[in-house]
Amino acid sequence: MGLDLDKINAELRHAAPEAIVRWALAQGLPAIASTSMGPGAGVMLHLVSRLAPSLPVIWVDTGYNLPETYRTAEALRERLDLNLQVYTPALTAERRQALYGPIPSIEESERHALFTRQVKLEPFERALAEHRPALWLTGIRREETDFRRGLDVVTRDPRGLYKVAPLFHWTQAQLEDYLFEHGLPDSTRYFDPTKVHAGRECGLHSAA
């Protein structure tokens, strides 16, 4: 029997992120968290480290991150003692570039779709196959993209996962205040070549 998402979202809409994480964990379902290690990632990771320190945290490292992202990721892993599970593409960035050429522009729709599958979707699908979660904690927020405005705190992913977003209704200002309050490392520069700009989806959350 599935969860009553309308009722659950009505109850959680004004709940604190900590309460939402606790609710998710109380469902007793096999769970993972995910992170992009982008700006503000430390907020979600801090919540997970406090409330579910052994929870697998999936990071798909495309191989194309900026040096600052890698340094911030390592600082967060050490500071929060995360159970960080890093998944990388089957092809290294150097090998992929030699075989398929440089990062395609988003205007090259077919080449860019293949690139996204190679460096982001396939590693994430491998993580799902290995961990077999029923519940996925994610740091997505409503204000980030048009697609995410159509979601809610708890949604059913097309892959069958219950996707729980404890920070869904938070603003950028709230993220920054939390980072400052807890002295968390954060990236000020970030680039995801599968998205290119902040208003696009890379496919992890919009995959059918």
N, CA, C and O of each residue as an XYZ file, in Angstrom:
832
protein
N       0.847     -1.199      0.000
C       0.000      0.000      0.000
C       0.883      1.250      0.000
O       1.817      1.350      0.796
N       0.592      2.198     -0.884
C       1.410      3.387     -0.999
C       1.077      4.431      0.044
O       0.076      4.338      0.754
N       1.953      5.436      0.117
C       1.743      6.537      1.049
C       0.718      7.508      0.481
O       0.633      7.706     -0.731
N      -0.061      8.113      1.378
C      -1.037      9.133      0.987
C      -0.296     10.460      0.866
O      -0.164     11.196      1.844
N       0.185     10.762     -0.337
C       1.064     11.918     -0.509
C       0.369     13.246     -0.269
O       0.988     14.173      0.255
N      -0.900     13.364     -0.639
C      -1.620     14.617     -0.397
C      -1.688     14.912      1.096
O      -1.434     16.036      1.528
N      -2.030     13.906      1.870
C      -2.118     14.079      3.321
C      -0.749     14.356      3.932
O      -0.603     15.225      4.791
N       0.248     13.607      3.478
C       1.599     13.762      4.022
C       2.144     15.152      3.720
O       2.709     15.797      4.603
N       1.983     15.620      2.490
C       2.505     16.940      2.133
C       1.777     18.058      2.855
O       2.384     19.078      3.184
N       0.495     17.886      3.105
C      -0.243     18.885      3.887
C       0.310     18.958      5.308
O       0.388     20.037      5.895
N       0.692     17.803      5.856
C       1.215     17.765      7.221
C       2.647     18.292      7.308
O       3.038     18.877      8.318
N       3.420     18.082      6.253
C       4.841     18.441      6.293
C       5.163     19.802      5.692
O       6.298     20.270      5.786
N       4.178     20.435      5.079
C       4.447     21.667      4.330
C       5.134     22.739      5.181
O       6.002     23.457      4.685
N       4.760     22.848      6.433
C       5.351     23.872      7.304
C       6.262     23.274      8.374
O       6.618     23.948      9.341
N       6.634     22.017      8.199
C       7.505     21.359      9.172
C       8.951     21.793      8.971
O       9.358     22.142      7.863
N       9.720     21.770     10.053
C      11.146     22.065      9.961
C      11.852     20.937      9.212
O      11.401     19.792      9.247
N      12.956     21.254      8.537
C      13.683     20.194      7.826
C      14.044     19.001      8.704
O      13.971     17.856      8.257
N      14.435     19.266      9.963
C      14.773     18.166     10.868
C      13.583     17.233     11.058
O      13.742     16.013     11.078
N      12.392     17.811     11.199
C      11.189     17.001     11.385
C      10.882     16.177     10.145
O      10.419     15.041     10.251
N      11.134     16.738      8.980
C      10.882     16.015      7.733
C      11.847     14.838      7.599
O      11.447     13.747      7.192
N      13.112     15.058      7.941
C      14.087     13.959      7.896
C      13.681     12.872      8.881
O      13.727     11.687      8.553
N      13.286     13.264     10.076
C      12.859     12.268     11.071
C      11.641     11.492     10.577
O      11.560     10.278     10.760
N      10.692     12.193      9.949
C       9.525     11.510      9.399
C       9.957     10.475      8.367
O       9.482      9.339      8.373
N      10.863     10.880      7.482
C      11.321      9.978      6.425
C      11.978      8.729      7.009
O      11.696      7.611      6.577
N      12.844      8.924      7.982
C      13.544      7.794      8.585
C      12.581      6.873      9.329
O      12.788      5.661      9.394
N      11.520      7.466      9.889
C      10.544      6.679     10.656
C       9.720      5.749      9.770
O       9.039      4.863     10.285
N       9.765      5.931      8.444
C       9.004      5.049      7.555
C       9.609      3.657      7.494
O       8.959      2.711      7.049
N      10.846      3.533      7.939
C      11.483      2.221      7.978
C      11.809      1.642      6.616
O      11.942      0.425      6.484
N      11.942      2.480      5.603
C      12.227      2.027      4.250
C      13.732      2.108      3.964
O      14.413      2.979      4.507
N      14.250      1.224      3.131
C      15.655      1.359      2.718
C      15.852      2.737      2.080
O      15.090      3.127      1.195
N      16.864      3.467      2.524
C      16.984      4.867      2.127
C      18.404      5.235      1.739
O      19.377      4.609      2.160
N      18.485      6.269      0.922
C      19.744      6.925      0.597
C      19.509      8.427      0.672
O      18.370      8.892      0.688
N      20.603      9.176      0.718
C      20.572     10.614      0.468
C      21.452     10.860     -0.751
O      22.301     10.035     -1.087
N      21.251     11.982     -1.403
C      22.118     12.334     -2.526
C      22.589     13.766     -2.369
O      21.975     14.571     -1.669
N      23.689     14.064     -3.034
C      24.229     15.419     -3.001
C      24.897     15.729     -4.319
O      25.427     14.840     -4.984
N      24.871     16.999     -4.695
C      25.609     17.463     -5.874
C      26.946     18.071     -5.470
O      27.802     18.325     -6.317
N      27.120     18.304     -4.169
C      28.267     19.033     -3.635
C      28.336     20.448     -4.197
O      29.407     21.052     -4.256
N      27.184     20.968     -4.608
C      27.117     22.333     -5.088
C      26.901     23.315     -3.952
O      26.935     22.919     -2.787
N      26.679     24.590     -4.260
C      26.446     25.594     -3.230
C      25.274     25.202     -2.327
O      24.205     24.822     -2.805
N      25.492     25.300     -1.029
C      24.445     24.989     -0.064
C      24.321     23.523      0.271
O      23.496     23.163      1.110
N      25.113     22.654     -0.355
C      24.997     21.216     -0.113
C      25.235     20.858      1.348
O      24.696     19.869      1.845
N      26.039     21.658      2.032
C      26.361     21.358      3.421
C      25.156     21.346      4.340
O      25.195     20.695      5.384
N      24.084     22.047      3.986
C      22.896     22.086      4.853
C      22.271     20.698      4.939
O      22.067     20.174      6.034
N      21.969     20.110      3.803
C      21.369     18.780      3.783
C      22.304     17.747      4.393
O      21.864     16.871      5.138
N      23.586     17.845      4.082
C      24.551     16.883      4.600
C      24.696     16.993      6.110
O      24.895     15.987      6.790
N      24.598     18.197      6.634
C      24.659     18.389      8.074
C      23.448     17.751      8.751
O      23.586     17.113      9.794
N      22.267     17.918      8.164
C      21.059     17.290      8.708
C      21.203     15.769      8.729
O      20.901     15.121      9.731
N      21.664     15.211      7.622
C      21.818     13.761      7.528
C      22.854     13.261      8.532
O      22.643     12.240      9.186
N      23.962     13.971      8.655
C      25.020     13.518      9.562
C      24.562     13.509     11.014
O      25.018     12.686     11.808
N      23.661     14.423     11.361
C      23.160     14.495     12.735
C      22.084     13.452     13.008
O      22.044     12.872     14.093
N      21.221     13.212     12.042
C      20.036     12.389     12.279
C      20.167     10.963     11.766
O      19.472     10.069     12.248
N      21.045     10.736     10.799
C      21.227      9.384     10.245
C      22.667      9.232      9.770
O      22.915      9.138      8.568
N      23.628      9.207     10.711
C      25.044      9.243     10.335
C      25.509      8.084      9.466
O      26.502      8.221      8.752
N      24.828      6.954      9.504
C      25.259      5.810      8.688
C      24.571      5.751      7.335
O      24.868      4.867      6.531
N      23.660      6.675      7.071
C      22.913      6.658      5.817
C      23.849      6.848      4.621
O      24.658      7.777      4.625
N      23.762      5.998      3.606
C      24.600      6.212      2.423
C      24.265      7.538      1.739
O      23.103      7.833      1.460
N      25.295      8.323      1.478
C      25.142      9.598      0.775
C      25.775      9.429     -0.601
O      26.987      9.247     -0.717
N      24.947      9.490     -1.643
C      25.405      9.248     -3.004
C      25.835     10.555     -3.659
O      25.064     11.512     -3.731
N      27.064     10.579     -4.130
C      27.556     11.717     -4.912
C      28.023     11.197     -6.262
O      28.965     10.408     -6.338
N      27.369     11.637     -7.318
C      27.822     11.323     -8.666
C      28.858     12.381     -9.057
O      28.524     13.530     -9.347
N      30.108     11.963     -9.054
C      31.203     12.846     -9.463
C      31.412     12.648    -10.959
O      31.974     11.639    -11.387
N      30.962     13.608    -11.744
C      31.018     13.493    -13.203
C      32.439     13.494    -13.748
O      32.680     13.083    -14.883
N      33.379     13.959    -12.925
C      34.745     14.112    -13.403
C      35.017     15.485    -13.988
O      36.135     15.776    -14.414
N      33.990     16.333    -14.007
C      34.118     17.662    -14.608
C      33.904     18.775    -13.574
O      33.674     19.925    -13.945
N      33.978     18.444    -12.301
C      33.766     19.462    -11.276
C      34.962     20.407    -11.180
O      36.074     20.075    -11.590
N      34.704     21.585    -10.632
C      35.775     22.552    -10.415
C      36.613     22.126     -9.213
O      36.104     21.431     -8.334
N      37.891     22.527     -9.150
C      38.734     22.181     -8.004
C      38.100     22.574     -6.668
O      38.216     21.838     -5.688
N      37.434     23.727     -6.623
C      36.803     24.169     -5.378
C      35.735     23.187     -4.910
O      35.567     22.974     -3.709
N      35.014     22.587     -5.857
C      33.987     21.611     -5.499
C      34.618     20.401     -4.831
O      34.104     19.908     -3.826
N      35.726     19.918     -5.379
C      36.388     18.756     -4.794
C      36.933     19.072     -3.401
O      36.865     18.238     -2.498
N      37.464     20.261     -3.235
C      37.988     20.630     -1.916
C      36.856     20.757     -0.892
O      36.989     20.320      0.251
N      35.750     21.356     -1.314
C      34.604     21.497     -0.407
C      34.023     20.139     -0.051
O      33.659     19.899      1.100
N      33.934     19.248     -1.036
C      33.413     17.907     -0.793
C      34.258     17.172      0.237
O      33.720     16.523      1.134
N      35.571     17.267      0.115
C      36.447     16.589      1.068
C      36.330     17.204      2.452
O      36.345     16.489      3.454
N      36.213     18.539      2.515
C      36.058     19.209      3.812
C      34.757     18.785      4.496
O      34.740     18.565      5.707
N      33.668     18.670      3.729
C      32.390     18.248      4.299
C      32.443     16.787      4.729
O      31.914     16.431      5.783
N      33.073     15.944      3.927
C      33.180     14.527      4.285
C      33.915     14.359      5.605
O      33.484     13.595      6.469
N      35.019     15.068      5.759
C      35.800     14.957      6.989
C      35.090     15.593      8.172
O      35.037     15.010      9.255
N      34.548     16.776      7.972
C      33.896     17.505      9.064
C      32.671     16.750      9.593
O      32.454     16.691     10.803
N      31.875     16.173      8.690
C      30.608     15.558      9.076
C      30.694     14.042      9.199
O      29.715     13.398      9.575
N      31.856     13.463      8.886
C      32.050     12.000      8.961
C      30.956     11.284      8.166
O      30.304     10.368      8.667
N      30.772     11.712      6.934
C      29.700     11.189      6.091
C      30.000      9.772      5.605
O      31.154      9.399      5.395
N      28.941      9.002      5.435
C      29.056      7.713      4.740
C      28.915      8.001      3.248
O      27.930      7.624      2.613
N      29.922      8.676      2.711
C      29.870      9.167      1.340
C      30.226      8.049      0.365
O      31.280      7.422      0.469
N      29.327      7.817     -0.578
C      29.528      6.805     -1.616
C      29.659      7.549     -2.947
O      28.682      8.105     -3.449
N      30.849      7.558     -3.507
C      31.112      8.319     -4.722
C      30.992      7.399     -5.937
O      31.644      6.357     -6.009
N      30.158      7.796     -6.880
C      29.977      7.048     -8.121
C      30.499      7.889     -9.278
O      30.157      9.063     -9.417
N      31.323      7.273    -10.095
C      31.934      7.967    -11.223
C      31.533      7.287    -12.530
O      31.153      6.116    -12.526
N      31.612      8.006    -13.642
C      31.259      7.412    -14.930
C      32.156      6.229    -15.285
O      33.279      6.122    -14.794
N      31.651      5.344    -16.141
C      32.450      4.217    -16.612
C      33.660      4.705    -17.401
O      34.708      4.060    -17.407
N      33.506      5.858    -18.074
C      34.604      6.461    -18.819
C      35.162      7.638    -18.028
O      34.398      8.473    -17.546
N      36.463      7.715    -17.891
C      37.058      8.898    -17.292
C      36.809     10.091    -18.203
O      36.498      9.925    -19.383
N      36.947     11.286    -17.658
C      36.742     12.489    -18.470
C      37.715     12.517    -19.655
O      37.341     12.900    -20.764
N      38.958     12.109    -19.411
C      39.953     12.130    -20.484
C      39.597     11.127    -21.587
O      39.705     11.434    -22.774
N      39.170      9.918    -21.176
C      38.834      8.902    -22.173
C      37.576      9.300    -22.946
O      37.502      9.123    -24.162
N      36.591      9.838    -22.230
C      35.352     10.248    -22.894
C      35.636     11.336    -23.916
O      35.100     11.322    -25.024
N      36.496     12.291    -23.524
C      36.805     13.387    -24.445
C      37.551     12.881    -25.681
O      37.319     13.357    -26.792
N      38.452     11.905    -25.477
C      39.198     11.354    -26.618
C      38.271     10.631    -27.594
O      38.478     10.687    -28.806
N      37.250      9.952    -27.066
C      36.359      9.157    -27.909
C      35.188      9.962    -28.468
O      34.744      9.723    -29.591
N      34.689     10.918    -27.680
C      33.464     11.621    -28.067
C      33.634     13.117    -28.266
O      32.701     13.792    -28.701
N      34.803     13.640    -27.956
C      35.027     15.061    -28.114
C      34.761     15.828    -26.832
O      34.409     15.227    -25.817
N      34.921     17.145    -26.859
C      34.745     17.976    -25.656
C      33.289     18.019    -25.213
O      32.400     17.512    -25.898
N      33.063     18.628    -24.065
C      31.704     18.771    -23.536
C      30.831     19.454    -24.582
O      31.155     20.553    -25.030
N      29.728     18.820    -24.978
C      28.872     19.447    -25.992
C      28.058     20.588    -25.391
O      27.787     20.604    -24.191
N      27.681     21.519    -26.219
C      26.804     22.597    -25.764
C      25.383     22.060    -25.650
O      25.053     21.038    -26.252
N      24.544     22.745    -24.882
C      23.166     22.278    -24.721
C      22.376     22.414    -26.015
O      21.321     21.797    -26.166
N      22.883     23.224    -26.956
C      22.223     23.341    -28.246
C      22.403     22.075    -29.084
O      21.601     21.795    -29.975
N      23.464     21.311    -28.794
C      23.690     20.032    -29.474
C      22.903     18.963    -28.715
O      23.480     18.172    -27.970
N      21.610     18.947    -28.907
C      20.718     18.199    -28.012
C      21.047     16.711    -27.916
O      21.075     16.161    -26.816
N      21.294     16.056    -29.039
C      21.555     14.620    -28.998
C      22.894     14.320    -28.341
O      22.996     13.403    -27.525
N      23.917     15.082    -28.689
C      25.242     14.870    -28.081
C      25.212     15.207    -26.598
O      25.843     14.529    -25.787
N      24.477     16.258    -26.247
C      24.422     16.628    -24.840
C      23.627     15.602    -24.023
O      23.963     15.334    -22.869
N      22.579     15.032    -24.617
C      21.811     13.992    -23.930
C      22.677     12.764    -23.668
O      22.610     12.166    -22.594
N      23.501     12.386    -24.669
C      24.419     11.258    -24.486
C      25.443     11.575    -23.403
O      25.722     10.739    -22.544
N      25.999     12.778    -23.443
C      26.962     13.204    -22.427
C      26.350     13.110    -21.026
O      26.981     12.587    -20.109
N      25.134     13.611    -20.861
C      24.462     13.578    -19.560
C      24.245     12.147    -19.096
O      24.434     11.837    -17.920
N      23.849     11.277    -20.011
C      23.658      9.870    -19.644
C      24.974      9.250    -19.209
O      25.015      8.503    -18.231
N      26.043      9.550    -19.922
C      27.338      8.943    -19.617
C      27.890      9.386    -18.264
O      28.387      8.565    -17.492
N      27.802     10.677    -17.980
C      28.513     11.201    -16.803
C      27.630     11.385    -15.577
O      28.152     11.552    -14.475
N      26.310     11.360    -15.731
C      25.436     11.628    -14.588
C      24.402     10.516    -14.384
O      24.310      9.962    -13.289
N      23.630     10.184    -15.410
C      22.522      9.255    -15.219
C      22.978      7.814    -15.007
O      22.467      7.127    -14.122
N      23.928      7.355    -15.805
C      24.372      5.967    -15.649
C      25.001      5.708    -14.281
O      24.671      4.702    -13.652
N      25.892      6.573    -13.794
C      26.423      6.331    -12.454
C      25.342      6.341    -11.370
O      25.408      5.553    -10.426
N      24.348      7.225    -11.498
C      23.283      7.269    -10.496
C      22.424      6.006    -10.575
O      22.039      5.455     -9.544
N      22.126      5.553    -11.772
C      21.357      4.318    -11.912
C      22.123      3.134    -11.305
O      21.517      2.232    -10.725
N      23.436      3.142    -11.439
C      24.266      2.099    -10.828
C      24.172      2.164     -9.304
O      24.115      1.134     -8.632
N      24.156      3.380     -8.772
C      24.003      3.538     -7.318
C      22.658      2.996     -6.848
O      22.583      2.310     -5.828
N      21.602      3.303     -7.587
C      20.280      2.797     -7.220
C      20.237      1.277     -7.285
O      19.643      0.636     -6.418
N      20.857      0.699     -8.298
C      20.860     -0.753     -8.438
C      21.615     -1.419     -7.298
O      21.238     -2.505     -6.859
N      22.671     -0.786     -6.814
C      23.473     -1.374     -5.749
C      22.833     -1.197     -4.379
O      22.885     -2.109     -3.554
N      22.235     -0.048     -4.126
C      21.663      0.221     -2.802
C      20.189     -0.158     -2.703
O      19.697     -0.399     -1.601
N      19.480     -0.217     -3.815
C      18.076     -0.615     -3.865
C      17.217      0.147     -2.846
O      16.517     -0.475     -2.046
N      17.262      1.470     -2.866
C      16.468      2.249     -1.904
C      14.999      2.304     -2.305
O      14.648      2.150     -3.475
N      14.159      2.527     -1.313
C      12.745      2.831     -1.556
C      12.472      4.301     -1.266
O      11.434      4.835     -1.657
N      13.411      4.955     -0.575
C      13.250      6.351     -0.178
C      14.545      7.094     -0.452
O      15.637      6.592     -0.188
N      14.401      8.305     -0.988
C      15.545      9.099     -1.442
C      15.437     10.491     -0.835
O      14.527     11.250     -1.169
N      16.368     10.826      0.057
C      16.451     12.164      0.638
C      17.297     13.048     -0.270
O      18.425     12.703     -0.620
N      16.740     14.182     -0.640
C      17.417     15.060     -1.583
C      17.323     16.512     -1.124
O      16.381     16.896     -0.431
N      18.303     17.305     -1.516
C      18.338     18.710     -1.114
C      17.675     19.661     -2.091
O      17.883     20.870     -1.991
N      16.879     19.161     -3.036
C      16.250     20.060     -4.008
C      15.291     21.020     -3.312
O      14.717     20.713     -2.268
N      15.136     22.210     -3.936
C      14.238     23.229     -3.387
C      13.300     23.727     -4.480
O      13.647     23.725     -5.661
N      12.131     24.144     -4.081
C      11.074     24.544     -5.010
C      11.497     25.695     -5.913
O      11.177     25.702     -7.102
N      12.208     26.658     -5.362
C      12.510     27.869     -6.116
C      13.615     27.689     -7.154
O      13.903     28.621     -7.905
N      14.238     26.516     -7.212
C      15.414     26.356     -8.060
C      15.100     26.274     -9.549
O      15.800     26.891    -10.352
N      14.061     25.526     -9.942
C      13.746     25.363    -11.362
C      12.239     25.302    -11.553
O      11.488     25.055    -10.609
N      11.809     25.533    -12.788
C      10.383     25.412    -13.105
C       9.890     23.999    -12.852
O       8.789     23.808    -12.336
N      10.696     23.009    -13.211
C      10.290     21.611    -12.997
C      10.031     21.342    -11.522
O       9.054     20.679    -11.177
N      10.893     21.847    -10.651
C      10.777     21.550     -9.219
C       9.578     22.254     -8.581
O       9.093     21.830     -7.532
N       9.109     23.314     -9.206
C       7.914     23.974     -8.685
C       6.692     23.077     -8.800
O       5.691     23.303     -8.121
N       6.764     22.075     -9.641
C       5.657     21.134     -9.791
C       5.749     19.939     -8.862
O       4.895     19.054     -8.901
N       6.787     19.905     -8.018
C       6.956     18.805     -7.072
C       6.430     19.218     -5.700
O       5.684     20.191     -5.588
N       6.813     18.485     -4.664
C       6.406     18.812     -3.299
C       7.440     18.227     -2.352
O       8.450     17.680     -2.795
N       7.195     18.337     -1.052
C       8.141     17.809     -0.064
C       8.348     16.314     -0.278
O       9.480     15.833     -0.242
N       7.267     15.582     -0.501
C       7.344     14.146     -0.764
C       6.653     13.867     -2.091
O       5.492     14.229     -2.279
N       7.362     13.229     -3.006
C       6.786     12.856     -4.300
C       7.169     11.417     -4.614
O       8.084     10.857     -4.010
N       6.465     10.834     -5.557
C       6.794      9.489     -6.037
C       7.548      9.649     -7.347
O       6.996     10.106     -8.348
N       8.808      9.267     -7.322
C       9.647      9.347     -8.504
C       9.176      8.316     -9.531
O       8.707      7.244     -9.148
N       9.291      8.620    -10.838
C       8.886      7.643    -11.852
C       9.566      6.287    -11.718
O       9.051      5.278    -12.198
N      10.742      6.268    -11.053
C      11.438      4.998    -10.848
C      10.884      4.216     -9.669
O      11.373      3.132     -9.352
N       9.840      4.778     -9.004
C       9.196      4.082     -7.899
C       9.669      4.505     -6.524
O       9.138      4.038     -5.517
N      10.665      5.387     -6.465
C      11.194      5.856     -5.191
C      10.298      6.934     -4.583
O       9.695      7.732     -5.300
N      10.219      6.946     -3.250
C       9.646      8.106     -2.572
C      10.770      9.115     -2.385
O      11.751      8.852     -1.690
N      10.612     10.270     -3.014
C      11.628     11.319     -2.963
C      11.215     12.348     -1.914
O      10.137     12.936     -2.002
N      12.077     12.562     -0.924
C      11.760     13.451      0.194
C      12.744     14.618      0.172
O      13.960     14.422      0.179
N      12.198     15.837      0.147
C      13.007     17.052      0.045
C      12.798     17.919      1.285
O      11.922     18.784      1.285
N      13.582     17.707      2.338
C      13.377     18.452      3.591
C      13.522     19.962      3.455
O      12.949     20.712      4.245
N      14.281     20.415      2.463
C      14.523     21.852      2.281
C      13.649     22.442      1.182
O      13.909     23.552      0.718
N      12.626     21.725      0.763
C      11.873     22.083     -0.429
C      11.364     23.519     -0.411
O      11.437     24.207     -1.429
N      10.852     23.982      0.721
C      10.263     25.323      0.791
C      11.242     26.375      1.330
O      10.850     27.519      1.559
N      12.486     26.004      1.529
C      13.470     26.970      2.023
C      13.934     27.893      0.899
O      13.943     27.525     -0.275
N      14.318     29.105      1.302
C      14.874     30.083      0.377
C      16.401     30.033      0.412
O      16.996     29.413      1.292
N      17.013     30.692     -0.553
C      18.467     30.790     -0.578
C      18.981     31.466      0.688
O      20.016     31.075      1.228
N      18.267     32.468      1.155
C      18.683     33.176      2.373
C      18.688     32.247      3.583
O      19.582     32.333      4.425
N      17.704     31.364      3.676
C      17.664     30.410      4.787
C      18.844     29.442      4.725
O      19.426     29.097      5.754
N      19.189     29.008      3.521
C      20.364     28.146      3.365
C      21.615     28.852      3.865
O      22.396     28.291      4.633
N      21.791     30.078      3.421
C      22.994     30.816      3.785
C      23.066     31.061      5.284
O      24.143     30.989      5.876
N      21.927     31.350      5.898
C      21.901     31.544      7.350
C      22.304     30.262      8.081
O      23.042     30.313      9.065
N      21.824     29.125      7.607
C      22.146     27.834      8.241
C      23.636     27.528      8.095
O      24.287     27.105      9.051
N      24.167     27.743      6.903
C      25.591     27.510      6.678
C      26.435     28.363      7.626
O      27.406     27.887      8.213
N      26.046     29.630      7.762
C      26.792     30.541      8.637
C      26.662     30.124     10.096
O      27.649     30.106     10.831
N      25.454     29.792     10.512
C      25.207     29.411     11.910
C      26.055     28.217     12.329
O      26.557     28.169     13.451
N      26.212     27.258     11.429
C      26.936     26.031     11.774
C      28.366     26.008     11.251
O      29.071     25.011     11.408
N      28.795     27.097     10.632
C      30.172     27.189     10.155
C      30.542     26.115      9.145
O      31.628     25.539      9.214
N      29.641     25.844      8.206
C      29.847     24.740      7.267
C      30.616     25.190      6.021
O      30.409     26.297      5.527
N      31.502     24.330      5.520
C      32.188     24.643      4.257
C      31.171     24.768      3.126
O      30.137     24.101      3.132
N      31.477     25.630      2.156
C      30.555     25.819      1.042
C      31.335     26.256     -0.192
O      32.365     26.923     -0.094
N      30.820     25.865     -1.356
C      31.413     26.285     -2.627
C      30.808     27.618     -3.049
O      29.591     27.798     -3.013
N      31.646     28.525     -3.439
C      31.137     29.784     -3.994
C      31.136     29.739     -5.521
O      30.420     30.501     -6.171
N      31.946     28.837     -6.089
C      31.980     28.649     -7.540
C      31.632     27.202     -7.839
O      32.176     26.284     -7.225
N      30.716     26.998     -8.791
C      30.251     25.644     -9.105
C      29.785     25.628    -10.552
O      29.161     26.577    -11.028
N      30.094     24.538    -11.244
C      29.633     24.397    -12.623
C      29.319     22.934    -12.894
O      30.152     22.054    -12.677
N      28.099     22.687    -13.375
C      27.673     21.347    -13.745
C      27.425     21.363    -15.258
O      26.452     21.968    -15.708
N      28.285     20.711    -16.051
C      28.137     20.779    -17.503
C      26.905     20.044    -18.023
O      26.532     20.228    -19.182
N      26.265     19.218    -17.199
C      25.031     18.574    -17.644
C      23.834     19.512    -17.496
O      22.780     19.280    -18.088
N      24.002     20.575    -16.701
C      22.930     21.553    -16.533
C      23.264     22.875    -17.227
O      22.394     23.510    -17.825
N      24.522     23.278    -17.140
C      25.075     24.520    -17.707
C      24.615     25.745    -16.921
O      25.444     26.535    -16.469
N      23.321     25.909    -16.756
C      22.870     27.029    -15.924
C      21.843     26.523    -14.911
O      21.279     25.441    -15.073
N      21.610     27.309    -13.874
C      20.871     26.846    -12.697
C      19.417     26.492    -12.977
O      18.813     25.733    -12.218
N      18.849     27.021    -14.042
C      17.436     26.771    -14.288
C      17.121     25.473    -15.000
O      15.953     25.170    -15.242
N      18.151     24.693    -15.343
C      17.932     23.446    -16.067
C      18.029     22.251    -15.137
O      18.656     22.322    -14.080
N      17.401     21.151    -15.538
C      17.538     19.878    -14.851
C      18.591     19.042    -15.564
O      18.758     19.134    -16.780
N      19.300     18.224    -14.788
C      20.300     17.337    -15.399
C      19.708     15.972    -15.693
O      20.329     15.171    -16.392
N      18.525     15.692    -15.178
C      17.870     14.431    -15.462
C      17.689     13.533    -14.257
O      16.853     12.630    -14.298
N      18.434     13.741    -13.190
C      18.270     12.885    -12.015
C      16.857     12.978    -11.453
O      16.274     11.972    -11.049
N      16.312     14.187    -11.430
C      14.998     14.393    -10.826
C      13.864     14.399    -11.840
O      12.695     14.295    -11.470
N      14.204     14.518    -13.108
C      13.157     14.582    -14.140
C      13.103     13.322    -14.992
O      12.302     13.230    -15.922
N      13.968     12.338    -14.671
C      13.997     11.107    -15.470
C      12.668     10.388    -15.387
O      12.067     10.296    -14.317
N      12.210      9.877    -16.520
C      10.940      9.150    -16.570
C      11.177      7.665    -16.343
O      10.229      6.880    -16.348
